[in-house]
Amino acid sequence: MIFQSVLGGFDTPTMESIEKQSLLYSFTNVFSLALLSDMGISANFSQEIYDKLHKLLTTETLDSEDANHHSLELDYNLFPLRAVYSRSNLDFADILGTRNEGKKDLRWNKEHFKKNVSPLTQALLINTEIQLSKYLYHHSLSDATNPPSSHEKFIGMLFLHGAMEQGEFCHQYLRNGHGLFVEKKDKSKYQDHILLKVKDHPIRWLDQIYMMHAYAGLYELLNNHEHYPNYHDPEQAANFKELASQILHVLLHQQDVLYELKTKDLTLAIPLLVETANHLQQQEELEPMVTKLCAELCAREVISGKLSRDRQGIKISSLSTHGRSITALIEGYKFTQYDFFHGEAKKIYHYLNSRWNGEINLFGHSKRKKFKYSAIDIASMINGLHSLLSVEDQPSNIALLQKQLCSFFHSSINISGIQVSSPLVSELSNMRSIGNLDPLSLDLLVYEDNSCVFSREFKIYPKKDKVYLQRNSFEPQQALYAALTLYNLYSKNH
């Protein structure tokens, strides 16, 4: 049986365990990509910026022992990004540089970079950096009950500064002549002269929604003096609010195009609109749109919880789209308080549950046919199950959903190996000993000469009783979507 030998080695983790694993997996993905990989257009992080961040940190929280410049030096060379590319392999440019006794060099091999720059991927990077910068402001990665170390707090500041610079970069370089965000290809030959060429693609409205959500998230954080006083920047907050509001204005006058979105995109758009409304305090303005889009999603049910791929079609959507649709409808239900959306989400779950394979703890159309899971597919299922848990009030149903979520998480992430990870994390059935781990150590950032990030996908061939893992293929959009989902899995329960 697939996974049998591995499953026999350790028990399915508890909710507490997978939440702690989720936090570490999310961090290693974002830290490795945003600050170590050099996979993209380099940020303008001058020594003056580093000194400013050091000064902000030392004046607020550090005692006299930590208040010198050198105490905040990391063991790694940092390569902050203004924009991230679309694809790479995971091999390091200099494998010896990852092991030397001085500063480690964890840059990836540039020969494998696909230099497309997508607004959606940039927005995902911004949002994951925002969430982790919030966490690292108050908590340690090894133990949330402890305050962050000086290094952790410094990394949180780097994440936020990077997110702000990436947001400004997108506004300056990733828009077309009509002011809409579009994918471009980096043709730059020199670091100080950025040259991007527009890709020949139609306008993607999901790109606009993701960028609006990213700007709204930056506004919400930079404007929150009460919880994050050291991040407070009212001038920058107002700037990002204006950018988000401009996109929202366009969307409110282009609603018809949103109803025509493919189902897979519609399921992504709805939760982003809900969060944007909350960040910008625009609940009243956006409630009608969210209600109509949720109703549109429900109208695409073909039969017994199965959704069509688009508005007029009869072809059934993928299982991962069904997982995301549960999240979209639950978020719509919380936002509008329409019980109908909750009921439809449960119908879709019943369809998904009929595809549950208890032998390998994964969802699949057939127990004998091959199927594959990408990082986004996995995150979509986790998101759907977690969303249902957030509104379930029956103890027996809660127990069943938690068991299914833990089992799916364990099989799809820990056992499949799609998340490159040290056994120190992936094979801990009880994560209580995480407090003994240094989350910034090389052992948790590099495993078997690969960065500890999500690879693209794995495939299962039940007839051959084998799993094939594309470990060397990396797509930031896949990894960042999964990282953001895993962070939310942790944060919404704490």
Short mmCIF file of C-alpha atoms in Angstrom, two decimals:
data_model
loop_
_atom_site.label_atom_id
_atom_site.label_comp_id
_atom_site.label_asym_id
_atom_site.label_seq_id
_atom_site.Cartn_x
_atom_site.Cartn_y
_atom_site.Cartn_z
CA MET A 1 0.00 0.00 0.00
CA ILE A 2 1.23 3.54 -0.77
CA PHE A 3 2.72 5.23 2.31
CA GLN A 4 2.33 2.06 4.39
CA SER A 5 5.94 1.84 5.50
CA VAL A 6 6.04 5.51 6.41
CA LEU A 7 2.70 5.58 8.15
CA GLY A 8 3.83 2.75 10.35
CA GLY A 9 6.75 4.82 11.57
CA PHE A 10 4.85 7.45 13.50
CA ASP A 11 1.32 8.48 14.42
CA THR A 12 -0.86 11.03 12.70
CA PRO A 13 -0.12 14.37 14.37
CA THR A 14 -2.57 16.29 16.52
CA MET A 15 -4.04 19.68 15.64
CA GLU A 16 -1.47 21.26 17.94
CA SER A 17 1.31 19.52 16.03
CA ILE A 18 0.18 20.48 12.52
CA GLU A 19 -0.41 24.08 13.61
CA LYS A 20 3.19 24.33 14.83
CA GLN A 21 4.47 22.61 11.70
CA SER A 22 2.39 25.03 9.62
CA LEU A 23 4.04 28.02 11.24
CA LEU A 24 7.55 26.71 10.58
CA TYR A 25 6.77 25.63 7.02
CA SER A 26 5.26 29.02 6.26
CA PHE A 27 8.29 30.84 7.66
CA THR A 28 10.94 28.75 5.90
CA ASN A 29 9.18 29.22 2.55
CA VAL A 30 8.95 32.99 2.84
CA PHE A 31 12.37 33.52 4.47
CA SER A 32 14.14 31.32 1.91
CA LEU A 33 12.45 32.96 -1.07
CA ALA A 34 12.24 36.59 -0.01
CA LEU A 35 15.62 37.04 1.70
CA LEU A 36 17.97 34.19 0.78
CA SER A 37 17.31 32.89 -2.75
CA ASP A 38 18.09 36.00 -4.87
CA MET A 39 15.36 34.71 -7.22
CA GLY A 40 14.13 37.97 -8.67
CA ILE A 41 14.80 41.68 -9.06
CA SER A 42 16.99 42.90 -6.21
CA ALA A 43 15.63 45.41 -3.69
CA ASN A 44 17.27 48.73 -2.92
CA PHE A 45 18.32 47.82 0.62
CA SER A 46 21.18 50.20 1.30
CA GLN A 47 23.27 50.11 4.44
CA GLU A 48 21.35 53.20 5.51
CA ILE A 49 18.11 51.19 5.51
CA TYR A 50 19.68 48.37 7.52
CA ASP A 51 21.04 50.89 10.03
CA LYS A 52 17.60 52.50 10.33
CA LEU A 53 15.97 49.13 11.01
CA HIS A 54 18.66 48.31 13.58
CA LYS A 55 18.08 51.64 15.29
CA LEU A 56 14.31 51.16 15.39
CA LEU A 57 14.76 47.75 16.90
CA THR A 58 17.38 48.63 19.51
CA THR A 59 15.56 51.72 20.75
CA GLU A 60 12.32 49.85 21.30
CA THR A 61 12.99 46.42 22.69
CA LEU A 62 16.58 45.36 23.09
CA ASP A 63 18.52 45.49 26.33
CA SER A 64 22.08 46.77 26.53
CA GLU A 65 23.58 43.38 25.71
CA ASP A 66 21.77 43.26 22.36
CA ALA A 67 21.93 46.92 21.50
CA ASN A 68 25.02 46.81 19.33
CA HIS A 69 25.01 46.45 15.57
CA HIS A 70 26.80 43.12 15.46
CA SER A 71 24.34 41.35 17.76
CA LEU A 72 21.77 41.48 14.96
CA GLU A 73 24.03 40.00 12.30
CA LEU A 74 22.60 36.81 10.77
CA ASP A 75 24.51 33.72 9.69
CA TYR A 76 23.31 34.20 6.10
CA ASN A 77 23.94 36.66 3.32
CA LEU A 78 20.67 38.46 2.62
CA PHE A 79 19.35 39.20 -0.87
CA PRO A 80 16.05 41.10 -0.47
CA LEU A 81 13.78 41.24 -3.52
CA ARG A 82 11.72 43.96 -5.16
CA ALA A 83 10.00 41.30 -7.28
CA VAL A 84 10.11 37.53 -7.46
CA TYR A 85 10.39 35.49 -10.65
CA SER A 86 7.87 32.83 -11.69
CA ARG A 87 9.88 29.58 -11.73
CA SER A 88 13.16 28.00 -10.72
CA ASN A 89 14.89 24.84 -9.67
CA LEU A 90 15.95 24.44 -6.05
CA ASP A 91 19.65 23.80 -6.50
CA PHE A 92 22.04 26.29 -4.93
CA ALA A 93 24.36 28.44 -7.00
CA ASP A 94 27.29 27.59 -4.73
CA ILE A 95 26.80 24.44 -2.68
CA LEU A 96 30.06 25.06 -0.81
CA GLY A 97 28.76 28.47 0.16
CA THR A 98 25.92 26.86 2.12
CA ARG A 99 28.37 25.06 4.38
CA ASN A 100 31.23 27.44 5.00
CA GLU A 101 32.07 28.54 8.51
CA GLY A 102 31.43 32.20 7.79
CA LYS A 103 28.22 33.67 6.43
CA LYS A 104 26.18 31.14 4.46
CA ASP A 105 25.31 31.84 0.84
CA LEU A 106 21.95 30.25 0.04
CA ARG A 107 21.34 31.82 -3.36
CA TRP A 108 19.72 29.60 -5.99
CA ASN A 109 21.16 28.84 -9.42
CA LYS A 110 20.19 31.71 -11.74
CA GLU A 111 20.51 29.52 -14.82
CA HIS A 112 17.12 28.00 -14.03
CA PHE A 113 15.18 31.22 -13.37
CA LYS A 114 12.14 31.92 -15.53
CA LYS A 115 12.06 35.70 -15.35
CA ASN A 116 8.34 36.40 -15.65
CA VAL A 117 6.95 38.80 -13.02
CA SER A 118 3.30 38.17 -12.15
CA PRO A 119 1.16 40.62 -10.11
CA LEU A 120 -0.61 37.72 -8.40
CA THR A 121 2.67 36.19 -7.23
CA GLN A 122 3.95 39.57 -6.01
CA ALA A 123 0.72 40.09 -4.05
CA LEU A 124 1.08 36.66 -2.44
CA LEU A 125 4.64 37.50 -1.41
CA ILE A 126 3.52 40.83 0.06
CA ASN A 127 0.70 39.19 2.02
CA THR A 128 2.84 36.40 3.47
CA GLU A 129 5.47 38.94 4.51
CA ILE A 130 2.79 41.08 6.15
CA GLN A 131 1.44 38.16 8.18
CA LEU A 132 4.85 36.96 9.32
CA SER A 133 5.97 40.48 10.20
CA LYS A 134 2.90 40.75 12.44
CA TYR A 135 3.71 37.44 14.11
CA LEU A 136 7.39 38.21 14.64
CA TYR A 137 6.57 41.55 16.22
CA HIS A 138 5.20 39.81 19.32
CA HIS A 139 6.11 36.09 19.23
CA SER A 140 8.97 33.67 18.83
CA LEU A 141 8.77 30.99 16.15
CA SER A 142 9.88 28.32 18.58
CA ASP A 143 7.32 29.21 21.27
CA ALA A 144 4.48 31.66 20.76
CA THR A 145 4.29 32.31 24.50
CA ASN A 146 7.77 33.83 24.39
CA PRO A 147 8.69 37.20 22.85
CA PRO A 148 10.74 37.11 19.65
CA SER A 149 14.51 37.11 19.72
CA SER A 150 16.33 40.14 18.36
CA HIS A 151 17.03 38.21 15.15
CA GLU A 152 13.39 37.24 14.72
CA LYS A 153 12.19 40.79 15.27
CA PHE A 154 14.76 42.08 12.81
CA ILE A 155 13.58 39.60 10.18
CA GLY A 156 10.02 40.74 10.80
CA MET A 157 11.09 44.29 10.03
CA LEU A 158 12.87 43.13 6.87
CA PHE A 159 9.69 41.35 5.77
CA LEU A 160 7.63 44.50 6.23
CA HIS A 161 10.15 46.76 4.52
CA GLY A 162 10.35 44.26 1.66
CA ALA A 163 6.55 44.15 1.33
CA MET A 164 6.40 47.94 1.14
CA GLU A 165 9.09 48.13 -1.53
CA GLN A 166 7.42 45.33 -3.52
CA GLY A 167 4.10 47.16 -3.36
CA GLU A 168 5.69 50.33 -4.71
CA PHE A 169 7.51 48.35 -7.41
CA CYS A 170 4.26 46.78 -8.64
CA HIS A 171 2.56 50.17 -8.90
CA GLN A 172 5.52 51.64 -10.80
CA TYR A 173 6.44 48.77 -13.13
CA LEU A 174 3.63 46.18 -13.43
CA ARG A 175 0.81 48.29 -14.86
CA ASN A 176 -0.17 48.83 -18.48
CA GLY A 177 -1.20 52.05 -20.18
CA HIS A 178 -4.69 51.81 -18.67
CA GLY A 179 -3.34 51.49 -15.13
CA LEU A 180 -4.21 47.78 -14.81
CA PHE A 181 -1.74 45.23 -13.45
CA VAL A 182 -0.28 42.84 -16.02
CA GLU A 183 2.39 40.16 -16.15
CA LYS A 184 5.75 41.22 -17.56
CA LYS A 185 9.10 39.65 -18.38
CA ASP A 186 12.32 40.99 -16.90
CA LYS A 187 14.68 41.98 -19.70
CA SER A 188 17.00 44.03 -17.48
CA LYS A 189 20.73 43.77 -18.11
CA TYR A 190 21.78 46.04 -15.27
CA GLN A 191 20.53 46.13 -11.69
CA ASP A 192 20.10 49.91 -11.67
CA HIS A 193 18.15 49.97 -14.96
CA ILE A 194 14.96 47.91 -14.83
CA LEU A 195 13.50 46.94 -18.19
CA LEU A 196 10.26 44.92 -18.25
CA LYS A 197 8.42 43.74 -21.35
CA VAL A 198 4.65 43.25 -21.30
CA LYS A 199 3.58 39.62 -21.81
CA ASP A 200 0.99 39.03 -24.50
CA HIS A 201 -1.77 37.97 -22.11
CA PRO A 202 -5.32 39.24 -21.62
CA ILE A 203 -6.09 41.31 -18.53
CA ARG A 204 -6.58 39.05 -15.52
CA TRP A 205 -9.07 40.49 -13.08
CA LEU A 206 -7.79 38.19 -10.37
CA ASP A 207 -4.45 40.06 -10.60
CA GLN A 208 -6.28 43.31 -9.83
CA ILE A 209 -8.09 41.77 -6.85
CA TYR A 210 -4.89 40.29 -5.42
CA MET A 211 -3.03 43.59 -5.70
CA MET A 212 -5.93 45.48 -4.09
CA HIS A 213 -5.89 42.99 -1.22
CA ALA A 214 -2.11 43.37 -0.81
CA TYR A 215 -2.32 47.18 -0.66
CA ALA A 216 -5.21 47.00 1.80
CA GLY A 217 -3.16 44.66 3.99
CA LEU A 218 -0.22 47.07 3.99
CA TYR A 219 -2.55 49.91 4.93
CA GLU A 220 -4.11 47.93 7.77
CA LEU A 221 -0.72 47.04 9.29
CA LEU A 222 1.00 50.41 8.87
CA ASN A 223 -2.04 52.19 10.31
CA ASN A 224 -2.24 49.96 13.41
CA HIS A 225 -0.37 51.98 16.04
CA GLU A 226 -2.05 50.17 18.92
CA HIS A 227 -0.71 46.67 18.19
CA TYR A 228 2.37 47.47 16.06
CA PRO A 229 3.65 50.90 17.16
CA ASN A 230 7.11 50.36 15.71
CA TYR A 231 5.60 49.64 12.28
CA HIS A 232 3.33 52.69 12.39
CA ASP A 233 3.73 54.91 9.32
CA PRO A 234 0.59 57.00 8.65
CA GLU A 235 2.00 58.55 5.45
CA GLN A 236 2.78 55.20 3.83
CA ALA A 237 -0.49 53.78 5.16
CA ALA A 238 -2.46 56.53 3.44
CA ASN A 239 -0.55 55.92 0.20
CA PHE A 240 -1.32 52.19 0.14
CA LYS A 241 -4.95 52.84 1.10
CA GLU A 242 -5.28 55.13 -1.90
CA LEU A 243 -3.80 52.48 -4.22
CA ALA A 244 -6.23 49.87 -2.87
CA SER A 245 -9.16 52.27 -3.18
CA GLN A 246 -8.31 53.04 -6.81
CA ILE A 247 -8.50 49.35 -7.71
CA LEU A 248 -11.69 48.92 -5.70
CA HIS A 249 -13.25 51.81 -7.62
CA VAL A 250 -12.49 50.04 -10.91
CA LEU A 251 -13.90 46.74 -9.66
CA LEU A 252 -17.12 48.34 -8.43
CA HIS A 253 -17.67 49.69 -11.94
CA GLN A 254 -16.67 46.43 -13.66
CA GLN A 255 -18.69 43.94 -11.63
CA ASP A 256 -20.06 42.14 -14.67
CA VAL A 257 -16.61 40.79 -15.55
CA LEU A 258 -16.32 39.21 -12.09
CA TYR A 259 -19.46 37.13 -12.62
CA GLU A 260 -17.82 35.68 -15.73
CA LEU A 261 -14.72 34.49 -13.89
CA LYS A 262 -13.92 30.81 -14.10
CA THR A 263 -15.00 28.99 -10.97
CA LYS A 264 -11.40 28.37 -9.89
CA ASP A 265 -10.77 32.15 -9.95
CA LEU A 266 -14.12 33.07 -8.41
CA THR A 267 -13.33 30.92 -5.37
CA LEU A 268 -10.09 32.87 -4.88
CA ALA A 269 -11.68 36.29 -5.40
CA ILE A 270 -14.46 36.10 -2.78
CA PRO A 271 -12.29 35.70 0.37
CA LEU A 272 -9.95 38.46 -0.87
CA LEU A 273 -12.88 40.86 -1.30
CA VAL A 274 -14.11 40.05 2.20
CA GLU A 275 -10.70 40.69 3.76
CA THR A 276 -10.25 43.88 1.74
CA ALA A 277 -13.60 45.16 2.96
CA ASN A 278 -12.51 44.55 6.55
CA HIS A 279 -9.08 46.15 6.08
CA LEU A 280 -10.50 49.29 4.47
CA GLN A 281 -13.66 49.44 6.61
CA GLN A 282 -15.71 49.18 3.41
CA GLN A 283 -18.07 46.43 4.55
CA GLU A 284 -21.26 48.24 3.54
CA GLU A 285 -19.94 49.08 0.06
CA LEU A 286 -18.70 45.56 -0.68
CA GLU A 287 -21.44 43.44 0.90
CA PRO A 288 -23.72 43.54 -2.19
CA MET A 289 -20.87 42.44 -4.46
CA VAL A 290 -19.80 39.62 -2.13
CA THR A 291 -23.41 38.45 -1.82
CA LYS A 292 -23.90 38.35 -5.59
CA LEU A 293 -20.61 36.55 -6.19
CA CYS A 294 -21.41 33.92 -3.56
CA ALA A 295 -24.83 33.46 -5.16
CA GLU A 296 -23.12 33.11 -8.54
CA LEU A 297 -20.84 30.42 -7.13
CA CYS A 298 -23.83 28.54 -5.69
CA ALA A 299 -25.62 28.77 -9.05
CA ARG A 300 -22.78 26.80 -10.64
CA GLU A 301 -23.74 23.66 -8.76
CA VAL A 302 -24.49 20.99 -11.35
CA ILE A 303 -25.70 18.25 -9.02
CA SER A 304 -25.09 17.05 -5.45
CA GLY A 305 -22.44 19.61 -4.54
CA LYS A 306 -20.52 19.36 -7.83
CA LEU A 307 -19.58 22.70 -9.37
CA SER A 308 -19.09 23.49 -13.06
CA ARG A 309 -15.85 25.00 -14.27
CA ASP A 310 -17.47 28.19 -15.53
CA ARG A 311 -20.76 30.01 -15.74
CA GLN A 312 -22.30 28.18 -18.69
CA GLY A 313 -20.31 24.96 -18.62
CA ILE A 314 -21.20 21.45 -17.52
CA LYS A 315 -17.67 20.12 -17.01
CA ILE A 316 -16.99 19.53 -13.33
CA SER A 317 -14.36 21.60 -11.52
CA SER A 318 -11.29 20.06 -9.91
CA LEU A 319 -11.40 18.81 -6.34
CA SER A 320 -9.13 21.67 -5.26
CA THR A 321 -11.59 24.20 -6.69
CA HIS A 322 -14.30 22.54 -4.59
CA GLY A 323 -12.05 22.90 -1.55
CA ARG A 324 -11.59 26.61 -2.22
CA SER A 325 -15.32 27.03 -2.86
CA ILE A 326 -16.00 25.86 0.69
CA THR A 327 -13.70 28.60 2.00
CA ALA A 328 -15.29 31.21 -0.28
CA LEU A 329 -18.82 30.36 0.85
CA ILE A 330 -17.92 30.15 4.53
CA GLU A 331 -16.24 33.56 4.31
CA GLY A 332 -19.29 34.85 2.46
CA TYR A 333 -21.54 33.42 5.15
CA LYS A 334 -19.53 35.08 7.95
CA PHE A 335 -19.57 38.38 6.08
CA THR A 336 -23.23 38.47 5.04
CA GLN A 337 -24.80 36.14 7.63
CA TYR A 338 -26.77 34.36 4.87
CA ASP A 339 -27.28 30.80 6.13
CA PHE A 340 -27.79 29.60 2.56
CA PHE A 341 -24.08 29.99 1.82
CA HIS A 342 -23.20 27.87 4.85
CA GLY A 343 -25.60 25.18 3.69
CA GLU A 344 -24.11 25.15 0.19
CA ALA A 345 -20.60 24.87 1.63
CA LYS A 346 -21.67 21.76 3.54
CA LYS A 347 -23.17 20.24 0.37
CA ILE A 348 -19.87 20.74 -1.43
CA TYR A 349 -18.02 19.15 1.48
CA HIS A 350 -20.27 16.08 1.31
CA TYR A 351 -19.30 15.70 -2.35
CA LEU A 352 -15.60 16.04 -1.47
CA ASN A 353 -15.93 13.62 1.41
CA SER A 354 -17.37 11.02 -0.97
CA ARG A 355 -13.97 11.20 -2.72
CA TRP A 356 -11.99 10.57 0.49
CA ASN A 357 -9.54 7.68 0.24
CA GLY A 358 -9.01 6.44 3.79
CA GLU A 359 -6.19 4.13 2.73
CA ILE A 360 -3.85 7.00 1.90
CA ASN A 361 -5.73 9.87 3.62
CA LEU A 362 -6.14 11.95 0.47
CA PHE A 363 -9.05 13.08 -1.69
CA GLY A 364 -9.13 11.50 -5.15
CA HIS A 365 -11.53 10.73 -7.97
CA SER A 366 -10.55 7.07 -8.05
CA LYS A 367 -8.64 4.68 -5.81
CA ARG A 368 -6.98 3.08 -8.81
CA LYS A 369 -6.34 5.91 -11.28
CA LYS A 370 -3.32 8.16 -10.99
CA PHE A 371 -3.78 11.65 -9.61
CA LYS A 372 -1.57 14.54 -8.60
CA TYR A 373 -1.44 17.21 -5.95
CA SER A 374 0.22 20.60 -6.38
CA ALA A 375 1.04 22.83 -3.42
CA ILE A 376 -2.03 24.95 -4.26
CA ASP A 377 -4.22 21.84 -4.41
CA ILE A 378 -3.07 20.81 -0.95
CA ALA A 379 -3.58 24.28 0.47
CA SER A 380 -7.05 24.50 -1.07
CA MET A 381 -8.18 21.32 0.69
CA ILE A 382 -6.64 22.38 4.00
CA ASN A 383 -8.33 25.77 3.69
CA GLY A 384 -11.71 24.19 2.99
CA LEU A 385 -11.57 21.81 5.96
CA HIS A 386 -10.30 24.54 8.27
CA SER A 387 -13.06 26.90 7.13
CA LEU A 388 -15.71 24.32 7.98
CA LEU A 389 -14.14 23.82 11.38
CA SER A 390 -14.34 27.54 12.07
CA VAL A 391 -18.16 27.50 11.98
CA GLU A 392 -18.88 23.98 13.27
CA ASP A 393 -20.44 23.77 16.72
CA GLN A 394 -21.19 20.04 17.09
CA PRO A 395 -18.41 18.31 19.11
CA SER A 396 -18.68 15.06 17.14
CA ASN A 397 -18.38 16.87 13.79
CA ILE A 398 -15.48 18.95 15.10
CA ALA A 399 -13.62 15.79 16.12
CA LEU A 400 -14.19 14.17 12.71
CA LEU A 401 -13.12 17.25 10.76
CA GLN A 402 -10.00 17.69 12.89
CA LYS A 403 -9.04 14.06 12.38
CA GLN A 404 -9.53 14.35 8.62
CA LEU A 405 -7.60 17.62 8.48
CA CYS A 406 -4.67 16.19 10.46
CA SER A 407 -4.61 13.02 8.36
CA PHE A 408 -4.74 14.92 5.07
CA PHE A 409 -2.06 17.37 6.22
CA HIS A 410 0.20 14.54 7.30
CA SER A 411 -0.14 12.53 4.09
CA SER A 412 -0.08 15.39 1.59
CA ILE A 413 2.74 17.41 3.17
CA ASN A 414 4.83 15.45 5.67
CA ILE A 415 4.76 12.03 4.05
CA SER A 416 4.70 13.03 0.39
CA GLY A 417 7.76 15.20 0.90
CA ILE A 418 6.36 18.04 -1.22
CA GLN A 419 7.55 20.40 1.52
CA VAL A 420 11.31 19.99 1.63
CA SER A 421 11.89 19.69 5.35
CA SER A 422 14.25 18.39 7.95
CA PRO A 423 12.98 15.31 9.82
CA LEU A 424 13.39 17.49 12.92
CA VAL A 425 10.05 19.01 11.89
CA SER A 426 8.28 16.68 9.46
CA GLU A 427 8.71 13.54 11.57
CA LEU A 428 7.75 14.98 14.93
CA SER A 429 4.40 13.44 15.82
CA ASN A 430 4.28 15.67 18.88
CA MET A 431 5.70 19.15 18.41
CA ARG A 432 6.12 20.01 22.10
CA SER A 433 9.88 19.79 21.71
CA ILE A 434 9.85 22.57 19.10
CA GLY A 435 10.97 24.94 21.84
CA ASN A 436 14.40 23.28 21.67
CA LEU A 437 14.79 24.08 17.97
CA ASP A 438 16.42 27.18 16.53
CA PRO A 439 14.09 28.19 13.67
CA LEU A 440 16.90 30.17 12.05
CA SER A 441 19.41 27.32 12.05
CA LEU A 442 20.76 25.85 8.82
CA ASP A 443 19.29 22.47 9.79
CA LEU A 444 15.75 23.87 9.41
CA LEU A 445 16.43 25.94 6.29
CA VAL A 446 18.34 23.41 4.18
CA TYR A 447 17.77 19.68 3.77
CA GLU A 448 19.59 17.36 1.37
CA ASP A 449 21.12 20.36 -0.42
CA ASN A 450 17.73 21.98 -1.08
CA SER A 451 16.02 24.98 0.48
CA CYS A 452 13.15 24.02 2.77
CA VAL A 453 10.29 25.20 0.57
CA PHE A 454 7.32 23.67 -1.22
CA SER A 455 8.22 21.92 -4.46
CA ARG A 456 5.68 22.02 -7.25
CA GLU A 457 3.70 18.78 -6.99
CA PHE A 458 3.65 15.04 -6.39
CA LYS A 459 1.90 12.31 -8.35
CA ILE A 460 0.46 9.01 -7.12
CA TYR A 461 0.13 5.88 -9.25
CA PRO A 462 -1.98 3.46 -7.16
CA LYS A 463 -1.54 0.58 -9.61
CA LYS A 464 2.23 0.90 -9.35
CA ASP A 465 2.03 1.64 -5.63
CA LYS A 466 4.40 4.58 -6.08
CA VAL A 467 4.65 8.30 -5.40
CA TYR A 468 6.60 10.54 -7.77
CA LEU A 469 7.79 13.87 -6.39
CA GLN A 470 8.97 16.79 -8.53
CA ARG A 471 11.31 18.04 -5.83
CA ASN A 472 13.52 20.14 -8.05
CA SER A 473 10.70 22.18 -9.62
CA PHE A 474 9.73 25.35 -7.76
CA GLU A 475 6.99 27.88 -8.50
CA PRO A 476 6.67 30.80 -6.05
CA GLN A 477 2.94 31.16 -6.72
CA GLN A 478 2.40 27.58 -5.58
CA ALA A 479 4.69 27.85 -2.57
CA LEU A 480 3.44 31.25 -1.40
CA TYR A 481 -0.23 30.29 -1.64
CA ALA A 482 0.52 27.23 0.47
CA ALA A 483 2.64 29.24 2.91
CA LEU A 484 -0.14 31.80 3.41
CA THR A 485 -2.71 29.04 3.93
CA LEU A 486 -0.53 27.31 6.52
CA TYR A 487 0.10 30.55 8.36
CA ASN A 488 -3.67 31.14 8.53
CA LEU A 489 -4.16 27.59 9.80
CA TYR A 490 -1.89 28.48 12.68
CA SER A 491 -2.91 32.07 13.36
CA LYS A 492 -6.69 31.67 13.30
CA ASN A 493 -6.49 29.24 16.20
CA HIS A 494 -4.21 31.46 18.31
#
